[in-house]
CSV table of C-alpha atoms in Angstrom, one decimal:
chain,number,residue,atom,x,y,z
Z,1,MET,CA,153.6,92.1,146.1
Z,2,LYS,CA,153.4,92.8,142.4
Z,3,LYS,CA,152.5,96.2,141.1
Z,4,SER,CA,150.0,96.4,138.3
Z,5,LYS,CA,151.0,98.0,135.1
Z,6,GLU,CA,147.6,99.7,134.6
Z,7,PRO,CA,147.1,103.0,136.5
Z,8,GLU,CA,144.4,102.9,139.1
Z,9,CYS,CA,142.2,105.8,138.3
Z,10,SER,CA,138.5,106.4,137.8
Z,11,PHE,CA,138.9,108.8,134.8
Z,12,CYS,CA,141.0,106.6,132.5
Z,13,LYS,CA,139.9,106.2,128.9
Z,14,GLU,CA,138.2,103.0,127.8
Z,15,SER,CA,139.4,101.2,124.8
Z,16,TYR,CA,137.9,102.2,121.4
Z,17,LYS,CA,135.2,100.1,120.0
Z,18,GLU,CA,134.5,100.7,116.3
Z,19,PRO,CA,130.8,101.1,115.2
Z,20,VAL,CA,129.1,98.3,113.5
Z,21,LEU,CA,127.2,98.9,110.3
Z,22,THR,CA,124.6,96.4,109.1
Z,23,VAL,CA,122.7,96.6,105.8
Z,24,GLU,CA,119.4,94.8,105.1
Z,25,SER,CA,118.0,94.6,101.6
Z,26,VAL,CA,114.2,94.5,101.2
Z,27,VAL,CA,112.7,93.4,97.8
Z,28,LEU,CA,109.2,94.6,97.1
Z,29,GLU,CA,107.0,93.1,94.5
Z,30,TYR,CA,105.3,96.3,93.5
Z,31,SER,CA,105.3,98.8,96.3
Z,32,ILE,CA,104.4,99.2,100.0
Z,33,ALA,CA,101.0,100.7,99.3
Z,34,ALA,CA,100.0,98.3,96.5
Z,35,GLY,CA,97.2,96.7,98.6
Z,36,SER,CA,95.8,99.9,100.0
Z,37,ALA,CA,94.0,101.2,96.9
Z,38,LYS,CA,90.9,99.8,95.3
Z,39,VAL,CA,90.3,100.3,91.6
Z,40,ILE,CA,86.7,100.0,90.3
Z,41,PRO,CA,86.4,99.7,86.5
Z,42,PRO,CA,83.6,101.7,84.9
Z,43,ASP,CA,80.4,100.0,83.8
Z,44,SER,CA,79.1,99.8,80.2
Z,45,SER,CA,77.9,103.5,80.4
Z,46,GLY,CA,81.3,104.7,81.4
Z,47,SER,CA,80.3,105.7,85.0
Z,48,VAL,CA,82.0,104.5,88.1
Z,49,LYS,CA,79.7,103.5,90.9
Z,50,GLU,CA,81.1,103.3,94.4
Z,51,GLU,CA,79.1,102.8,97.6
Z,52,TRP,CA,80.4,103.7,101.0
Z,53,GLU,CA,79.5,101.6,104.0
Z,54,THR,CA,77.9,103.8,106.7
Z,55,GLY,CA,77.6,102.6,110.2
Z,56,ALA,CA,75.5,103.8,113.1
Z,57,ASP,CA,76.6,107.0,115.0
Z,58,ASP,CA,78.3,106.5,118.3
Z,59,ASN,CA,76.7,109.0,120.7
Z,60,ARG,CA,78.1,107.6,124.0
Z,61,THR,CA,79.4,109.9,126.7
Z,62,ILE,CA,83.0,108.8,127.5
Z,63,GLU,CA,84.3,109.7,131.0
Z,64,TRP,CA,88.1,110.4,131.2
């Protein structure tokens, strides 16, 4: 019967595994929020006219 060289214990240390570092490069054309703004040029009189879309009110009773 051969004896194993490793001690048989439940509290022995595990081998060290070094952390892995990954780097990802992201190239943006302008910025993340470039498409979220809307610019409206002024008309010939210099005023900016902007209309908001209004929807119907939702007056339902919601049961939780």
